[in-house]
Amino acid sequence: AITQMKGKRNTILVTGGAGYVGSALVPALLDAGFCVKVLDLFLYGRNVFGRRNRDANLELTRGDIRDKEIIANALSGVDCVIHLASVSNDPSFELDPKLGKSVNYDATVQLIDLSKIAGVSRFILASTSSVYGVKKEKKVTEDLPLEPLTDYSKYKAFSEAYLLTHAGDMVAVVLRPATVCGYAPRMRLDLTVNLLTVGALVKKHMTILGGSQYRPNIHIQDMVRAYKKMIKYPKDKISGNIYNVGYENYSILDIAHMIKKVLKDSSITIEMKPTNDLRSYRIDSGKIKKELGFAPVHSVEEAIMDIARAYHSGRIASPLDDILYTNIKTMQAARLQ
């Protein structure tokens, strides 16, 4: 469909563009006047963009991020890459660590190398704030040492390092998002705020493992804004830089109480269970504000309200049964090699 592209300047390749963040980002990029190519396996369905699927400025390619030929074709005429594709989250990665490494690291290295050959001018890498591991510091800033606790976060850290040392002439920037929350067309219900909110809505019950662990959070619309701005920021400001992108750090128990308050339903119960997973971290996002003026504008409360609205209007159908809302279940069903 993308024949009427106006030169290279406007074309963005979003890998994993039909995932949770991508399903909100791609329509926003189209609204902003960009031409968008999406490369995705579409494990969560092909219709995530609804009527936008037929947009003249959108090109969808179903393909594996590890396939060199598919990548080379997808990069043709592309000015900017936003690399979201990955086996996302620890449990999904641990299903098959070899698969996880091949997708999250080997394919990223290949994508970076092929992007340089294709003349891509800007490469934006989605990393994760879990690369820091467990930190005692109240403010976890970008200059603290990385201590990834899992293979998922370890290979994200390796990918960051590869991009920043091998970018060549490309403007290279790494974002370390907090845990994303809120409604998107391709919904995920395996993330803290989303999971607890749906439990409260559907079962009037939230089960919390531990509760004292801190999690950094970011509303999905703020995450979308961050990626959109990274396309436009001047090269000398961002190239070679790493930014935390988060807003509010809350304990999991704080989040549960907040959900109860936002939903205004005193009948919702909270059950605490012990856990051996006490990963707890707070990230500080002062750098992106100081250097680029970027500050989130949407709260976790808003994310909870958005999910409640989507649920009540039928946009989150069968939330407890549909495996598409849970990455690990979808990955198990897909039996990727």
Coordinates of C-alpha atoms in Angstrom, one line a residue:
A1 CA 0.0 0.0 0.0
I2 CA 2.9 2.3 0.7
T3 CA 3.6 3.4 -2.9
Q4 CA 2.8 7.0 -2.4
M5 CA 5.5 7.5 0.2
K6 CA 6.9 11.0 0.0
G7 CA 10.6 10.2 0.1
K8 CA 12.4 8.5 2.9
R9 CA 11.9 11.1 5.6
N10 CA 8.5 10.0 6.7
T11 CA 8.7 6.2 6.8
I12 CA 8.9 4.4 10.1
L13 CA 9.3 0.7 10.6
V14 CA 7.8 -0.5 13.9
T15 CA 8.9 -4.1 14.7
G16 CA 6.4 -5.8 16.9
G17 CA 3.9 -3.1 15.9
A18 CA 0.9 -5.3 16.5
G19 CA 1.8 -5.8 20.2
Y20 CA 0.5 -4.0 23.3
V21 CA 2.4 -0.8 22.9
G22 CA 2.5 -1.0 19.1
S23 CA -1.3 -1.2 18.8
A24 CA -1.5 2.2 20.5
L25 CA 1.6 3.7 18.8
V26 CA 1.0 2.8 15.2
P27 CA -2.4 4.7 14.9
A28 CA -0.8 7.7 16.7
L29 CA 2.0 7.7 14.1
L30 CA -0.5 7.5 11.3
D31 CA -2.4 10.4 12.9
A32 CA 0.9 12.4 13.0
G33 CA 1.3 12.0 9.2
F34 CA 3.9 9.3 9.1
C35 CA 4.0 6.3 6.8
V36 CA 4.3 3.2 8.9
K37 CA 5.5 -0.3 8.2
V38 CA 4.7 -2.9 10.8
L39 CA 6.6 -6.2 10.9
D40 CA 5.0 -8.7 13.3
L41 CA 4.0 -12.3 13.6
F42 CA 0.5 -11.2 14.5
L43 CA 0.2 -13.9 17.2
Y44 CA -2.5 -11.7 18.8
G45 CA -4.6 -11.3 15.7
R46 CA -4.4 -9.3 12.5
N47 CA -7.1 -6.8 13.3
V48 CA -5.5 -4.8 16.1
F49 CA -5.7 -1.6 14.1
G50 CA -9.4 -2.0 13.2
R51 CA -10.4 0.4 10.3
R52 CA -6.8 1.6 10.2
N53 CA -5.8 -1.7 8.7
R54 CA -6.9 -0.3 5.4
D55 CA -5.0 3.0 5.8
A56 CA -3.0 3.9 2.6
N57 CA 0.0 4.9 4.8
L58 CA 0.1 1.6 6.7
E59 CA 1.9 -1.5 5.4
L60 CA 1.6 -4.7 7.4
T61 CA 4.1 -7.5 6.9
R62 CA 3.6 -10.8 8.7
G63 CA 7.1 -12.2 9.3
D64 CA 9.7 -13.4 11.8
I65 CA 12.1 -10.8 13.1
R66 CA 14.9 -13.3 12.7
D67 CA 14.4 -13.7 8.9
K68 CA 17.1 -11.8 7.2
E69 CA 15.4 -11.5 3.9
I70 CA 12.1 -10.3 5.4
I71 CA 14.0 -7.7 7.5
A72 CA 16.0 -6.4 4.5
N73 CA 12.7 -6.0 2.5
A74 CA 11.0 -4.3 5.4
L75 CA 13.9 -1.8 5.8
S76 CA 13.6 -0.6 2.2
G77 CA 12.9 3.1 2.2
V78 CA 12.7 3.3 6.0
D79 CA 14.1 6.4 7.7
C80 CA 13.5 5.4 11.4
V81 CA 13.2 2.1 13.2
I82 CA 11.3 1.7 16.4
H83 CA 12.3 -1.8 17.6
L84 CA 9.6 -3.2 19.9
A85 CA 9.6 -6.8 18.8
S86 CA 10.7 -9.2 21.5
V87 CA 9.7 -12.2 23.6
S88 CA 8.2 -10.0 26.2
N89 CA 8.6 -10.6 29.9
D90 CA 10.5 -13.1 32.0
P91 CA 8.0 -16.0 32.1
S92 CA 7.6 -16.0 28.3
F93 CA 11.4 -15.8 27.8
E94 CA 11.9 -18.7 30.2
L95 CA 9.6 -21.0 28.3
D96 CA 12.4 -21.4 25.7
P97 CA 15.6 -19.5 26.6
K98 CA 17.1 -20.4 23.2
L99 CA 14.2 -19.0 21.3
G100 CA 14.2 -15.9 23.6
K101 CA 17.9 -15.2 22.9
S102 CA 17.4 -15.7 19.2
V103 CA 14.5 -13.2 19.1
N104 CA 15.6 -10.7 21.7
Y105 CA 19.3 -10.5 21.0
D106 CA 20.5 -12.3 17.8
A107 CA 17.6 -10.8 15.8
T108 CA 18.3 -7.3 17.3
V109 CA 22.0 -7.4 16.3
Q110 CA 21.0 -8.4 12.8
L111 CA 18.3 -5.7 12.6
I112 CA 20.9 -3.0 13.7
D113 CA 23.4 -4.2 11.1
L114 CA 20.9 -4.4 8.3
S115 CA 19.5 -1.0 9.3
K116 CA 22.9 0.6 8.8
I117 CA 23.2 -1.0 5.4
A118 CA 19.7 0.2 4.4
G119 CA 20.6 3.8 5.3
V120 CA 18.3 4.1 8.3
S121 CA 19.0 7.4 10.0
R122 CA 17.5 6.8 13.4
F123 CA 17.1 3.7 15.6
I124 CA 15.0 3.7 18.7
L125 CA 15.4 0.6 20.9
A126 CA 12.8 -0.5 23.5
S127 CA 14.7 -1.9 26.4
T128 CA 13.3 -2.4 29.9
S129 CA 13.8 -0.9 33.4
S130 CA 14.3 -4.4 34.7
V131 CA 17.9 -4.3 33.5
Y132 CA 18.8 -2.6 36.8
G133 CA 17.8 -5.7 38.8
V134 CA 17.1 -5.1 42.5
K135 CA 18.3 -1.7 43.7
K136 CA 18.2 -0.3 47.2
E137 CA 18.5 3.3 45.9
K138 CA 15.3 5.4 46.1
K139 CA 16.3 6.9 42.7
V140 CA 17.4 4.4 40.1
T141 CA 19.1 6.6 37.4
E142 CA 20.6 5.6 34.1
D143 CA 24.2 5.7 35.3
L144 CA 23.7 3.0 38.0
P145 CA 25.3 -0.4 37.1
L146 CA 23.1 -2.9 35.4
E147 CA 22.5 -6.1 37.4
P148 CA 19.9 -8.0 35.3
L149 CA 18.5 -11.0 37.3
T150 CA 17.0 -12.9 34.3
D151 CA 17.9 -13.8 30.8
Y152 CA 15.2 -11.6 29.5
S153 CA 16.7 -8.5 31.1
K154 CA 20.3 -9.7 30.4
Y155 CA 19.8 -9.9 26.7
K156 CA 18.0 -6.5 26.7
A157 CA 21.2 -5.1 28.3
F158 CA 23.4 -6.8 25.7
S159 CA 21.1 -5.3 22.9
E160 CA 21.5 -1.8 24.3
A161 CA 25.3 -2.2 24.4
Y162 CA 25.4 -3.5 20.8
L163 CA 23.3 -0.7 19.5
L164 CA 25.3 2.1 21.2
T165 CA 28.7 0.6 20.1
H166 CA 27.7 -0.4 16.5
A167 CA 25.2 2.4 15.5
G168 CA 27.7 3.9 13.0
D169 CA 26.0 7.0 11.5
M170 CA 22.6 6.2 12.8
V171 CA 21.1 8.3 15.6
A172 CA 20.8 5.6 18.3
V173 CA 18.7 6.0 21.4
V174 CA 17.6 3.5 24.1
L175 CA 14.4 3.8 26.1
R176 CA 14.0 1.9 29.4
P177 CA 10.3 1.9 30.0
A178 CA 8.6 1.4 33.3
T179 CA 5.8 -1.2 33.5
V180 CA 3.2 0.1 30.9
C181 CA -0.4 0.3 32.0
G182 CA -3.7 1.3 30.5
Y183 CA -6.0 0.2 27.6
A184 CA -4.7 -0.6 24.1
P185 CA -6.4 -2.3 21.2
R186 CA -4.1 -5.4 21.7
M187 CA -4.7 -5.6 25.4
R188 CA -2.3 -7.2 27.9
L189 CA -3.7 -8.4 31.2
D190 CA -0.4 -9.9 32.5
L191 CA 1.0 -6.5 33.7
T192 CA 0.5 -5.4 37.3
V193 CA -2.0 -2.5 37.0
N194 CA -3.9 -4.1 34.1
L195 CA -4.1 -7.5 35.8
L196 CA -5.3 -6.3 39.2
T197 CA -7.8 -3.9 37.6
V198 CA -9.4 -6.6 35.6
G199 CA -9.5 -8.9 38.7
A200 CA -11.3 -6.1 40.6
L201 CA -13.8 -5.5 37.7
V202 CA -14.6 -9.1 36.9
K203 CA -14.2 -11.0 40.2
K204 CA -14.4 -8.2 42.7
H205 CA -11.2 -9.7 44.0
M206 CA -7.5 -9.0 43.7
T207 CA -4.8 -11.5 44.7
I208 CA -1.5 -10.0 45.5
L209 CA 1.8 -11.9 45.7
G210 CA 3.9 -10.1 48.3
G211 CA 2.7 -6.5 48.1
S212 CA 5.6 -4.5 49.4
Q213 CA 7.5 -4.7 46.1
Y214 CA 7.8 -1.4 44.2
R215 CA 7.0 -1.1 40.5
P216 CA 7.6 1.9 38.3
N217 CA 4.6 2.6 36.1
I218 CA 3.9 4.5 32.9
H219 CA 0.6 5.1 31.1
I220 CA 0.6 3.7 27.6
Q221 CA -0.3 7.0 26.1
D222 CA 2.8 8.6 27.6
M223 CA 4.9 5.7 26.3
V224 CA 3.4 6.5 22.8
R225 CA 4.3 10.2 23.3
A226 CA 7.9 9.3 24.2
Y227 CA 8.4 7.2 21.0
K228 CA 6.8 9.9 18.8
K229 CA 9.0 12.6 20.3
M230 CA 12.2 10.4 19.9
I231 CA 11.5 10.5 16.1
K232 CA 11.7 14.3 16.2
Y233 CA 14.2 15.3 18.8
P234 CA 17.4 16.8 17.3
K235 CA 20.1 14.3 16.7
D236 CA 22.8 16.0 18.9
K237 CA 20.4 15.9 21.9
I238 CA 19.6 12.2 21.9
S239 CA 22.2 10.2 19.9
G240 CA 24.0 7.6 22.0
N241 CA 21.7 8.3 25.0
I242 CA 19.7 6.1 27.3
Y243 CA 16.5 7.3 29.0
N244 CA 14.3 5.9 31.8
V245 CA 10.7 6.5 30.9
G246 CA 8.5 6.2 33.9
Y247 CA 6.1 8.2 36.0
E248 CA 5.0 6.9 39.4
N249 CA 6.6 4.3 41.5
Y250 CA 4.1 2.4 43.7
S251 CA 4.1 -0.7 45.8
I252 CA 1.8 -3.4 44.5
L253 CA -0.4 -3.0 47.6
D254 CA -0.6 0.7 46.9
I255 CA -1.8 -0.1 43.4
A256 CA -4.5 -2.5 44.7
H257 CA -5.8 0.2 47.1
M258 CA -5.8 2.7 44.3
I259 CA -7.9 0.5 42.1
K260 CA -10.5 0.1 44.8
K261 CA -10.6 3.8 45.2
V262 CA -10.8 4.6 41.5
L263 CA -13.5 2.0 40.9
K264 CA -15.5 3.3 43.9
D265 CA -16.4 -0.3 44.9
S266 CA -16.0 -1.2 48.6
S267 CA -17.0 -4.8 47.9
I268 CA -13.7 -5.5 46.1
T269 CA -11.5 -7.7 48.3
I270 CA -7.7 -7.8 48.5
E271 CA -6.0 -11.1 49.3
M272 CA -2.3 -11.2 50.1
K273 CA -0.2 -14.3 49.4
P274 CA 3.5 -14.8 50.1
T275 CA 5.9 -14.8 47.2
N276 CA 9.6 -15.6 46.7
D277 CA 9.7 -13.1 43.9
L278 CA 10.6 -9.9 45.8
R279 CA 12.0 -8.0 42.8
S280 CA 11.4 -4.4 43.7
Y281 CA 12.7 -1.3 41.9
R282 CA 11.9 2.3 41.6
I283 CA 13.2 4.2 38.6
D284 CA 14.0 7.9 38.3
S285 CA 13.0 9.6 35.1
G286 CA 14.6 13.0 35.8
K287 CA 17.1 12.7 33.0
I288 CA 14.6 12.7 30.1
K289 CA 12.8 15.6 31.7
K290 CA 15.9 17.7 32.3
E291 CA 17.5 17.0 28.9
L292 CA 14.5 16.8 26.6
G293 CA 11.6 18.3 28.6
F294 CA 9.6 15.1 28.5
A295 CA 7.3 14.5 31.4
P296 CA 4.4 12.1 31.6
V297 CA 0.9 13.6 31.8
H298 CA -1.3 10.5 32.4
S299 CA -1.6 8.9 35.8
V300 CA -2.0 5.3 36.9
E301 CA -5.5 6.3 38.1
E302 CA -6.3 7.3 34.5
A303 CA -5.0 3.9 33.3
I304 CA -7.4 2.2 35.7
M305 CA -10.3 4.3 34.5
D306 CA -9.5 3.6 30.9
I307 CA -9.4 -0.2 31.5
A308 CA -12.7 0.0 33.4
R309 CA -14.4 2.0 30.5
A310 CA -13.0 -0.5 27.9
Y311 CA -14.3 -3.4 30.0
H312 CA -17.8 -2.0 30.5
S313 CA -18.1 -1.1 26.8
G314 CA -17.2 -4.7 25.8
R315 CA -13.8 -3.9 24.4
I316 CA -12.1 -6.4 26.7
A317 CA -14.2 -9.5 26.0
S318 CA -13.7 -12.7 28.1
P319 CA -10.8 -11.2 30.1
L320 CA -10.3 -14.3 32.3
D321 CA -10.5 -16.9 29.5
D322 CA -9.0 -15.5 26.3
I323 CA -5.3 -16.5 26.1
L324 CA -4.6 -13.6 23.8
Y325 CA -4.4 -11.2 26.9
T326 CA -1.5 -13.2 28.4
N327 CA 1.8 -13.3 26.6
I328 CA 3.0 -16.6 28.1
K329 CA -0.2 -18.5 27.2
T330 CA -0.2 -17.2 23.7
M331 CA 3.5 -18.1 23.3
Q332 CA 2.8 -21.6 24.6
A333 CA -0.1 -22.0 22.1
A334 CA 2.0 -20.7 19.2
R335 CA 4.8 -23.2 19.7
L336 CA 7.4 -21.0 18.1
Q337 CA 10.8 -22.5 17.2

